Amino acid sequence: MNEHNKYRRGGWRRRAHYVMVTMLLLAGLSGCGGGEEGGGSGNAHDPSPVGRVSAVDGFGVARPNVPTRLDLSAFARGPGATLTAISSQQKRCGAANVVSGLTVELTSESGLCEYSYTVSNADSDASAAIYVLTSNVASPVLPPLSQTLMLGTGSAVYNLATLLGSDWPAGYSLDASSLKVQGGTEQGTVTASGNELTYTPPNTPDWNRIVFILKHPGRPDEDVLGTLFITISEASNQPPTIGEVKYDYKAQTGNAVTAQHAVTMDLATLPNLNIVDPEGEAWQLIEVQSYSASVVPVAPNSVTNKHFTFTANTSGEHIVSYIVGDHRAGFATGLIKVVVGPDERPKTWGDIMWSLGINTGTVTYLAPPLYSEVVNKGVLAEEVWDDGVKNTIGAVTGVSASLYCSKGSHLATQRELDILRTTPATEQERSKYPVQRDYIVSNGAEYLTYNLKTGVTAPYTTGSLYVICVTETPINVVTWGIGWAADSISVASQLTDVRAITANQRSYAALKGDGTVVTWGNPSNGGDSGSVADQLVDVKAVFGNGKAFAALKNDGSVVTWGDVIDGGNSSAVTNQLTGVIDIIPGYLNAFAALKKDGTVVTWGDPERGGDSSSVADMLTDVSAVFGGQSFFIAQKKDGSAITWGKVPTLRGGAATDIKTIFTFDLSALALKHDGSWIGWGLDPTPLNAASKQIVQVTAIPEYSYAALTSDGKVILGKRPDELAEHPNFKVILDPNGVVPSLTDVRRIYVTGPLSNSYAALNNDGTVVTWYAGPIAYLNSTNPHGPDSAASDSSAVSRLLTNVKTIYSNDSAFAALKEDGSVVTWGNPFRGGDSRLVSGLLTDVKDIYSARSGLFSAVKSNGTVVTWGCYQYTCDAMFAYYIHVQTTPNLKTIVEGYSHMTFAALLEPESE
């Protein structure tokens, strides 16, 4: 009632004038719209009578020659209002087509285009204009400006560059032909000189909006648009004052605004806005506008209304211009900056990884991005609310799609999306992908549109579509051979950025650059690490015995898996496995961990070294640990040695003053500081009788050893003949007087215990072989030839010249010659016969051997040639195994522990 009395005291003339101005302003103010980058905007305008429609001028922005959809609902009101016509008389302004309801799609060249439009319903129709600025600038609308004038002060000059300050774009100037005066009941006039405006206001209190365009001479398609709001008040009346003329809504209120969600703002209660009338008059919201958002007064016919609703269809920074007035024709204008975030929720769809095939690599389809994911890469995008996934998707043009996918990936091709759409294994995740719009794909030199539901394609012309980027990650582990671990396809997609591979008897473990571990092979022997997968992070190194794995982490803790009896379960000593610096596998059944403090922790088969409790009090100040098949030896800093497990009998003296220890699965030798030798299971007497320094020692684990002296002579030793009562198991050390003839040896090589054979490479490149195992094995009959055949190289002796080095497995030898050729002998079905691949064994630079019966030769061109036994048992019914493949960027090959498989480690792509 008090406000009503104040309004009445203003007099009939003022009351009539105000009502006329207010109603006309509300009914006739121009509006501004958004384009592809901005969405729609709105104005305050007078509600139409029930049943009738109304239309006001609007404004939109778009990119040149790109189809742009504009929503005119901010400019047209009334029940059932639909767009019935829209056109332009300007030749460079393309045709506009009604999409549906009040949505229009148009394509314009650069510059400002004016379209006339008509909206209708069953009762009426109305017409207005929509102005569209086409520009390639990401944000082509400048911050609005506002000024105040008093009646009777005459014309005013405004320097736009000065008013805009740092917002004035460098190199731009005012286009005088673009000036338009809008708003109010009467419009003033404006002229331009350089970047200055001269404005002559109307003769009555009012407000006007001046629209102007800035151009850059070198950027014809990058115009920007600005507006200057001017309020004209009576000189005798002081207009309302605004405490914060440029108001930051987020900074002042702390409230977040999300695209497509309406927010009501009350100018009277916004913190620190402080709108007051100096004369104590009541004031109200006269007008509110935005170029990029919809802003509508809550009660436009109320003389006390101070509220408006704000809704932005797009995220980013939006500027709201508003005018408040008292009831005595006093006006003031202000700006509100509203930062809007996209209406985004957590994605309900994800990346899809797909293996291209064994030993090939993986392809990853990167999940269609949200709007923020695209713009955060600096790529222009359209916000699309997808009703299917209830989220805001980033839609892009063809060029933008390629740009978005260019950083570490590529735009999906038609073939790649065909694979994604038709592969059953991808269907579950693919069905979650947004499909409200088609996807854009690359088809060589052109773009296509692709319907992810149907696979239908069409030539791409213009517009914004969804995008899928693809990364192809080559695996850097290749496996082959015979047995459990030869096939790694089940984990192929994970074998990327592998830095090291560890083998045990039937499985492999790959350590990746990120500290995680991938396993494959026999599940019970560690090929399945799923039970500890969450613990296999930040791993430093992986160790394998015959049946289990142990991972040493960077924090000094240990994770184990595999056969629970033979080392795969360390739970009993978990609390002790801290500060570990090294892990030593027993050959088959146990592990020992050396700690930083010099103590040792063991686990696994208690009878084969997994239980060290009997010597625990002596396992202090340990400097190194050595593992045999069923025992461990710990070397202490004082030179003494501590043993546990099934330890072979110590011979040759006390285990003190030790310098170096050599272990051979079932036996061991140790060199003492005084030059003498001791042995566990082997007789060191021949070594102690040597007159020269021993430079190499190698052994056939159960039966014998061969040592090389510094002057090139060979010394043989054996285990004591504890089985003298079994004559067939006597060891033959010097058959046919071979060893005395070896006087210029470079190195000694040995097979495994099946063959019990030695090969000596002389300095002149020739080779001498002999047998040093039990008589029983020498006389064995094998349908493919005795394993001991590796001791007899007479059939190839004429070829064994200019030999560079020798390789061996359990039953055969392979000699690599200086010219890159290879000579083999031994059990023919365990690699000793290479005639089927001899034509390929040229330019060989290295050879790897799988212990049970395969060789792999690596050629200089990266080709790997593998040959040997087809089956572990090598029965007559099985043929040779032959495998040939190319492994570019080969780093190393890891051989199976005691099975016939290989794992090649390639250089990681990042290196």
XYZ file of C-alpha atoms in Angstrom, residues 178-714:
537
model
C 26.732 -1.637 -38.827
C 25.283 0.819 -36.270
C 21.716 0.131 -35.161
C 19.701 1.849 -32.416
C 17.103 -0.358 -30.755
C 14.961 -0.460 -27.658
C 12.729 1.967 -25.816
C 9.635 3.774 -27.094
C 11.724 6.206 -29.064
C 15.193 5.748 -30.550
C 17.887 8.387 -30.609
C 20.371 8.738 -33.446
C 24.020 7.760 -33.701
C 26.935 8.557 -35.982
C 30.516 7.335 -35.981
C 33.957 8.746 -36.526
C 36.786 6.274 -36.184
C 36.042 4.295 -33.054
C 33.892 7.064 -31.483
C 30.099 7.213 -31.363
C 28.112 10.434 -31.175
C 24.710 9.688 -29.709
C 21.765 12.093 -29.665
C 19.091 10.837 -27.249
C 15.300 11.081 -27.690
C 13.418 13.915 -26.018
C 11.743 11.788 -23.340
C 13.071 9.584 -20.541
C 13.850 6.269 -22.096
C 16.608 3.816 -22.847
C 18.259 2.711 -26.076
C 20.632 -0.023 -27.132
C 23.274 0.648 -29.786
C 24.461 -2.412 -31.665
C 27.819 -2.203 -33.434
C 30.247 -4.513 -35.236
C 34.053 -4.448 -35.170
C 36.050 -5.715 -38.130
C 39.640 -6.744 -38.741
C 41.055 -5.964 -42.208
C 43.022 -9.211 -42.356
C 40.293 -11.430 -40.909
C 37.199 -11.094 -43.057
C 35.358 -13.960 -41.356
C 36.091 -12.956 -37.756
C 33.750 -10.030 -36.983
C 32.755 -9.326 -33.392
C 29.624 -7.666 -32.074
C 29.116 -5.236 -29.210
C 26.292 -3.343 -27.542
C 26.074 -0.072 -25.655
C 23.055 0.422 -23.360
C 22.156 4.049 -22.622
C 19.518 5.135 -20.132
C 18.044 8.672 -20.266
C 16.492 10.001 -17.040
C 14.730 13.246 -16.110
C 17.146 15.871 -14.886
C 14.962 16.652 -11.851
C 14.941 13.046 -10.725
C 17.862 11.071 -9.413
C 17.775 7.550 -10.915
C 18.466 4.439 -8.845
C 22.091 3.666 -8.096
C 23.707 0.244 -8.444
C 26.489 -0.654 -5.993
C 28.166 -3.205 -8.281
C 27.447 -2.127 -11.854
C 29.531 -5.043 -13.161
C 28.403 -7.923 -10.981
C 29.988 -11.403 -10.897
C 27.230 -13.799 -9.850
C 29.485 -16.773 -9.000
C 32.044 -14.689 -7.102
C 29.424 -12.794 -5.101
C 27.021 -15.642 -4.303
C 29.171 -18.754 -4.561
C 26.330 -20.459 -6.428
C 27.016 -22.686 -9.422
C 24.819 -22.429 -12.489
C 24.382 -25.368 -14.836
C 23.346 -25.253 -18.472
C 19.648 -25.870 -19.149
C 18.737 -25.379 -15.494
C 16.724 -22.259 -14.639
C 17.921 -19.969 -11.858
C 15.802 -17.172 -10.377
C 17.710 -14.023 -9.457
C 16.316 -11.312 -7.186
C 18.040 -7.976 -7.779
C 16.907 -6.771 -4.366
C 18.662 -9.557 -2.458
C 21.749 -10.413 -4.504
C 24.678 -9.935 -2.083
C 26.517 -6.615 -2.546
C 24.470 -5.552 -5.580
C 22.937 -2.771 -3.465
C 20.364 -1.134 -5.759
C 18.761 1.871 -4.070
C 16.913 4.994 -5.121
C 18.586 8.137 -3.689
C 15.196 9.787 -3.182
C 13.709 6.792 -1.460
C 11.467 5.903 -4.395
C 10.445 2.356 -5.086
C 12.231 0.766 -8.024
C 11.580 -2.183 -10.271
C 13.149 -4.282 -12.994
C 12.316 -2.611 -16.309
C 14.239 -4.798 -18.765
C 16.644 -7.740 -18.792
C 18.488 -9.139 -21.802
C 21.286 -11.491 -22.770
C 22.795 -12.390 -26.110
C 23.532 -15.980 -25.136
C 20.988 -16.936 -22.471
C 17.265 -16.794 -21.900
C 16.340 -14.151 -19.318
C 12.690 -13.439 -18.511
C 11.151 -11.200 -15.800
C 9.185 -13.281 -13.322
C 6.247 -10.841 -13.265
C 6.681 -8.376 -16.164
C 3.360 -6.578 -15.452
C 4.081 -6.000 -11.769
C 5.352 -2.556 -10.687
C 7.210 -4.220 -7.836
C 8.935 -7.010 -9.762
C 12.665 -7.359 -9.137
C 13.058 -11.000 -10.174
C 14.044 -12.678 -13.428
C 14.817 -16.262 -14.449
C 18.094 -17.120 -16.132
C 18.516 -20.191 -18.335
C 21.529 -20.877 -20.552
C 21.560 -23.695 -23.056
C 25.330 -23.597 -23.255
C 28.164 -23.423 -20.776
C 30.663 -20.624 -20.569
C 30.463 -16.961 -19.628
C 27.126 -15.198 -20.176
C 26.459 -11.489 -19.702
C 23.060 -10.268 -18.567
C 22.153 -6.606 -19.169
C 19.344 -5.194 -17.032
C 17.615 -1.842 -16.553
C 15.959 -0.756 -13.345
C 13.803 2.311 -12.962
C 12.021 4.248 -10.276
C 8.490 5.467 -10.707
C 9.607 8.914 -11.850
C 11.325 8.033 -15.135
C 14.733 7.487 -13.633
C 16.699 4.605 -15.140
C 19.968 2.815 -14.372
C 21.622 -0.111 -16.133
C 23.943 -2.835 -14.894
C 25.613 -6.035 -15.995
C 25.689 -9.471 -14.378
C 28.295 -12.025 -15.417
C 27.071 -15.587 -15.017
C 29.551 -18.417 -15.524
C 27.645 -21.532 -16.529
C 28.959 -25.050 -16.365
C 27.801 -27.785 -18.730
C 24.998 -30.013 -17.535
C 27.311 -32.985 -17.224
C 27.109 -36.064 -15.063
C 29.579 -38.946 -14.718
C 29.726 -40.864 -17.981
C 27.808 -44.140 -18.002
C 29.891 -45.404 -20.925
C 33.598 -46.021 -21.207
C 36.495 -46.861 -23.479
C 36.390 -50.155 -25.342
C 39.626 -52.090 -25.745
C 39.802 -54.742 -28.410
C 42.646 -57.087 -29.300
C 43.623 -57.113 -32.961
C 44.885 -60.666 -32.615
C 47.674 -62.651 -31.061
C 51.085 -60.973 -31.238
C 49.574 -57.975 -33.014
C 48.354 -55.335 -30.596
C 45.239 -53.667 -29.279
C 42.901 -50.970 -30.461
C 41.121 -48.747 -27.974
C 37.948 -46.898 -28.874
C 37.985 -43.786 -26.708
C 34.539 -43.157 -25.261
C 32.561 -40.342 -26.944
C 33.556 -37.201 -25.034
C 31.493 -34.866 -22.932
C 31.422 -31.236 -23.998
C 33.964 -30.187 -21.384
C 36.413 -32.881 -22.509
C 36.456 -31.403 -25.999
C 36.759 -27.725 -25.102
C 39.402 -28.483 -22.477
C 41.584 -29.595 -25.406
C 41.096 -26.185 -27.011
C 38.739 -27.514 -29.688
C 35.489 -25.770 -30.653
C 32.415 -27.866 -29.964
C 28.659 -27.698 -29.785
C 26.921 -28.687 -26.591
C 24.352 -31.365 -27.269
C 22.041 -32.603 -24.552
C 21.555 -36.261 -25.365
C 18.276 -37.563 -23.980
C 19.389 -41.167 -24.443
C 22.331 -40.943 -22.056
C 21.067 -37.920 -20.099
C 24.306 -36.011 -20.519
C 25.925 -33.196 -22.477
C 27.973 -34.475 -25.388
C 30.590 -32.517 -27.313
C 29.666 -32.437 -31.007
C 32.256 -31.284 -33.535
C 32.694 -30.516 -37.210
C 34.951 -32.579 -39.448
C 38.048 -30.443 -39.009
C 37.463 -30.144 -35.260
C 37.021 -33.923 -35.003
C 40.422 -34.527 -36.572
C 41.971 -31.876 -34.340
C 40.415 -33.354 -31.195
C 41.664 -36.845 -32.071
C 45.108 -35.716 -33.189
C 46.718 -35.794 -29.771
C 47.774 -39.405 -29.201
C 45.029 -40.988 -31.320
C 43.225 -40.672 -34.646
C 39.666 -40.121 -35.818
C 37.869 -43.446 -36.187
C 37.591 -44.788 -39.719
C 34.493 -46.360 -41.212
C 36.116 -49.787 -40.976
C 36.987 -49.309 -37.324
C 33.419 -48.354 -36.414
C 32.151 -51.298 -38.471
C 34.303 -53.566 -36.297
C 33.070 -51.844 -33.140
C 29.431 -52.149 -34.197
C 29.528 -55.790 -35.329
C 31.852 -57.380 -32.771
C 29.781 -59.262 -30.152
C 32.423 -58.768 -27.462
C 32.013 -54.983 -27.653
C 28.221 -54.959 -27.675
C 27.629 -54.595 -23.928
C 29.679 -51.413 -23.574
C 28.869 -50.110 -27.047
C 25.136 -50.217 -26.271
C 25.747 -47.503 -23.661
C 27.162 -45.034 -26.206
C 25.124 -41.922 -27.140
C 23.413 -42.239 -30.532
C 21.134 -39.195 -30.687
C 23.399 -37.873 -33.442
C 25.482 -39.671 -36.026
C 29.234 -39.963 -35.652
C 31.803 -38.413 -37.937
C 34.390 -40.803 -39.388
C 37.389 -40.540 -41.646
C 37.373 -42.378 -44.943
C 40.787 -41.506 -46.283
C 40.598 -38.079 -47.896
C 37.015 -37.328 -46.879
C 34.673 -37.378 -43.913
C 31.508 -39.453 -43.623
C 28.592 -39.514 -41.231
C 28.122 -42.877 -39.514
C 25.044 -44.184 -37.722
C 26.322 -46.339 -34.876
C 23.016 -48.227 -34.642
C 22.660 -49.180 -38.298
C 26.084 -48.709 -39.839
C 24.602 -46.458 -42.523
C 27.026 -43.861 -43.879
C 26.576 -40.694 -45.915
C 28.868 -37.949 -47.203
C 29.583 -35.320 -44.587
C 28.859 -31.733 -45.601
C 28.482 -29.513 -42.556
C 27.236 -29.621 -38.996
C 28.380 -30.994 -35.669
C 28.388 -34.725 -34.945
C 29.604 -37.066 -32.229
C 33.177 -38.347 -32.363
C 35.103 -41.486 -31.404
C 38.894 -41.416 -31.361
C 40.955 -44.571 -31.735
C 44.362 -45.482 -30.388
C 46.313 -48.458 -31.629
C 48.762 -49.728 -29.056
C 51.235 -52.330 -30.304
C 51.979 -54.925 -27.700
C 55.661 -55.280 -26.929
C 55.630 -58.943 -25.941
C 55.430 -61.796 -28.456
C 55.150 -65.446 -27.379
C 55.456 -68.780 -29.171
C 56.454 -72.390 -28.574
C 54.786 -75.465 -27.108
C 52.920 -75.603 -23.816
C 50.921 -73.525 -21.384
C 52.741 -70.230 -21.729
C 53.187 -70.221 -25.512
C 49.777 -68.574 -25.989
C 49.419 -65.113 -24.436
C 46.313 -64.034 -26.373
C 44.160 -63.963 -23.238
C 46.243 -61.054 -21.938
C 47.459 -59.649 -25.269
C 45.676 -56.330 -24.788
C 47.570 -55.803 -21.520
C 51.046 -56.532 -22.857
C 51.931 -52.930 -23.599
C 54.868 -50.970 -22.165
C 56.340 -54.172 -20.686
C 59.823 -53.566 -19.291
C 60.860 -57.041 -18.060
C 59.679 -60.660 -18.303
C 60.231 -63.434 -15.767
C 59.633 -67.131 -16.473
C 58.983 -70.064 -14.190
C 58.396 -73.694 -15.136
C 55.093 -73.180 -17.010
C 54.235 -69.461 -16.781
C 55.437 -65.925 -17.443
C 55.098 -62.649 -15.536
C 55.542 -59.324 -17.341
C 56.437 -56.194 -15.390
C 55.032 -53.038 -16.999
C 56.342 -49.514 -16.899
C 53.600 -48.436 -14.513
C 54.640 -51.031 -11.923
C 51.804 -53.472 -12.582
C 52.215 -57.137 -13.546
C 50.562 -59.263 -16.246
C 50.729 -63.076 -16.086
C 49.835 -65.970 -18.362
C 50.459 -69.709 -18.541
C 49.539 -72.518 -16.153
C 47.180 -70.954 -13.569
C 48.389 -73.181 -10.749
C 52.005 -72.223 -11.429
C 51.446 -68.455 -11.339
C 49.896 -67.934 -14.763
C 46.850 -66.471 -13.024
C 47.630 -63.605 -10.633
C 44.032 -62.471 -10.210
C 43.959 -63.224 -6.483
C 46.702 -60.642 -5.841
C 46.061 -58.260 -8.758
C 45.143 -55.373 -6.456
C 48.494 -55.767 -4.667
C 50.596 -55.907 -7.833
C 51.212 -52.193 -8.080
C 54.448 -50.229 -7.675
C 56.386 -53.443 -8.346
C 60.155 -53.144 -8.723
C 61.044 -56.671 -9.906
C 59.520 -60.147 -10.299
C 61.260 -63.464 -9.483
C 60.215 -66.998 -10.389
C 61.096 -70.423 -9.096
C 59.757 -73.549 -10.771
C 56.157 -73.173 -9.680
C 55.518 -69.692 -8.268
C 56.336 -65.990 -8.538
C 57.393 -63.370 -6.004
C 57.140 -59.631 -6.712
C 59.388 -57.190 -4.869
C 57.711 -53.800 -4.481
C 59.442 -50.453 -4.224
C 58.500 -50.163 -0.553
C 60.404 -53.383 0.257
C 57.315 -55.567 0.656
C 56.678 -58.812 -1.238
C 53.649 -60.275 -3.057
C 53.537 -63.984 -3.985
C 51.277 -66.204 -6.065
C 51.347 -69.600 -7.750
C 51.682 -73.045 -6.190
C 50.844 -72.508 -2.530
C 53.247 -75.182 -1.277
C 56.208 -74.257 -3.412
C 56.394 -70.513 -2.719
C 53.114 -69.078 -3.976
C 51.876 -68.381 -0.461
C 54.042 -66.279 1.849
C 51.298 -65.375 4.312
C 53.101 -67.106 7.189
C 56.003 -64.649 6.913
C 54.211 -61.565 5.562
C 55.012 -59.526 8.663
C 58.714 -60.272 8.188
C 58.764 -59.336 4.493
C 59.639 -55.686 4.955
C 62.787 -53.890 3.900
C 63.542 -56.610 1.336
C 66.302 -55.748 -1.172
C 66.549 -59.029 -3.123
C 64.657 -62.270 -3.665
C 66.452 -65.517 -4.525
C 64.430 -68.372 -6.013
C 65.177 -71.983 -5.241
C 65.180 -73.922 -8.509
C 61.705 -75.395 -7.994
C 60.196 -75.117 -4.577
C 61.061 -72.120 -2.382
C 62.157 -68.489 -2.091
C 64.600 -66.626 0.129
C 64.390 -62.863 0.687
C 67.469 -60.882 1.682
C 66.606 -57.871 3.809
C 68.326 -54.528 4.160
C 69.438 -55.425 7.688
C 71.285 -58.552 6.498
C 68.699 -61.070 7.682
C 66.944 -63.666 5.517
C 63.280 -64.740 5.310
C 62.259 -67.975 3.565
C 59.008 -69.617 2.478
C 57.869 -72.490 0.277
C 58.463 -76.243 0.573
C 59.984 -76.580 4.053
C 62.083 -79.607 3.080
C 63.615 -77.821 0.079
C 64.738 -74.572 1.639
C 61.387 -72.977 2.487
C 62.042 -73.348 6.216
C 65.228 -71.781 7.549
C 64.202 -71.785 11.212
C 66.976 -74.222 12.157
C 69.601 -71.656 11.149
C 67.625 -68.439 11.715
C 69.884 -67.219 14.503
C 72.892 -67.520 12.178
C 71.279 -65.655 9.245
C 72.609 -62.238 10.171
C 75.044 -59.966 8.333
C 74.274 -61.878 5.139
C 75.690 -60.305 1.966
C 74.333 -62.741 -0.654
C 72.099 -65.781 -0.981
C 72.392 -68.565 -3.587
C 69.630 -71.001 -4.470
C 69.892 -74.608 -5.600
C 67.137 -76.980 -6.515
C 66.469 -78.083 -2.954
C 68.722 -75.924 -0.789
C 70.056 -72.411 -0.175
C 73.499 -71.091 0.706
C 73.834 -67.720 2.479
C 77.215 -66.013 2.275
C 77.913 -63.784 5.248
C 80.023 -60.662 5.344
C 82.679 -62.509 7.353
C 83.101 -65.053 4.505
C 81.297 -67.921 6.183
C 78.409 -69.792 4.539
C 75.158 -70.986 6.097
C 73.130 -73.735 4.380
C 69.622 -75.157 4.803
C 67.226 -77.471 2.974
C 68.340 -80.706 1.301
C 71.975 -79.712 1.283
C 74.494 -81.947 -0.557
C 77.460 -83.145 1.466
C 80.164 -80.529 1.921
C 83.640 -81.657 0.791
C 87.103 -80.132 0.739
C 87.087 -78.193 3.985
C 85.082 -75.741 6.082
C 82.638 -73.196 4.652
C 84.677 -70.184 5.777
C 86.710 -67.418 4.132
C 84.595 -67.806 0.990
C 85.151 -65.457 -1.944
C 82.746 -66.735 -4.627
C 79.992 -69.367 -4.748
C 78.792 -71.238 -7.867
C 75.507 -73.185 -7.685
C 74.372 -75.839 -10.185
C 70.826 -76.780 -9.134
C 71.798 -80.009 -7.298
C 75.341 -79.071 -6.340
C 77.657 -76.147 -5.687
C 81.312 -75.127 -5.611
C 82.976 -72.279 -3.702
C 86.308 -70.498 -4.207
C 87.969 -69.354 -1.007
C 90.140 -66.283 -0.599
C 93.262 -68.451 -0.242
C 92.617 -69.967 -3.715
C 91.330 -73.305 -2.485
C 87.960 -74.818 -3.381
C 85.167 -76.586 -1.480
C 82.153 -78.362 -2.927
C 78.623 -79.323 -1.952
C 77.909 -82.632 -3.715
C 80.986 -82.289 -5.939
C 84.598 -83.271 -5.287
C 86.803 -80.137 -5.437
C 90.102 -82.103 -5.439
C 90.872 -81.580 -9.166
C 90.393 -77.832 -8.736
C 92.700 -77.700 -5.739
C 95.338 -79.571 -7.737
C 95.285 -77.048 -10.608
C 98.458 -75.093 -11.113
C 96.722 -72.154 -12.821
C 93.900 -69.808 -11.962
C 90.392 -71.113 -12.658
C 88.523 -68.663 -14.918
C 85.319 -70.646 -15.571
C 83.388 -73.422 -13.875
C 80.322 -75.112 -15.326
C 78.584 -78.346 -14.397
C 76.088 -81.030 -15.218
C 74.127 -80.671 -11.965
C 74.073 -84.244 -10.649
C 77.214 -85.731 -12.018
C 80.220 -83.671 -13.089
C 81.813 -80.290 -13.683
C 84.346 -78.803 -16.071
C 86.685 -75.931 -15.246
C 88.764 -73.756 -17.534
C 92.148 -72.516 -16.430
C 93.736 -69.226 -17.386
C 96.123 -70.985 -19.787
C 93.260 -72.581 -21.758
C 93.304 -76.081 -20.238
C 90.257 -78.033 -19.033
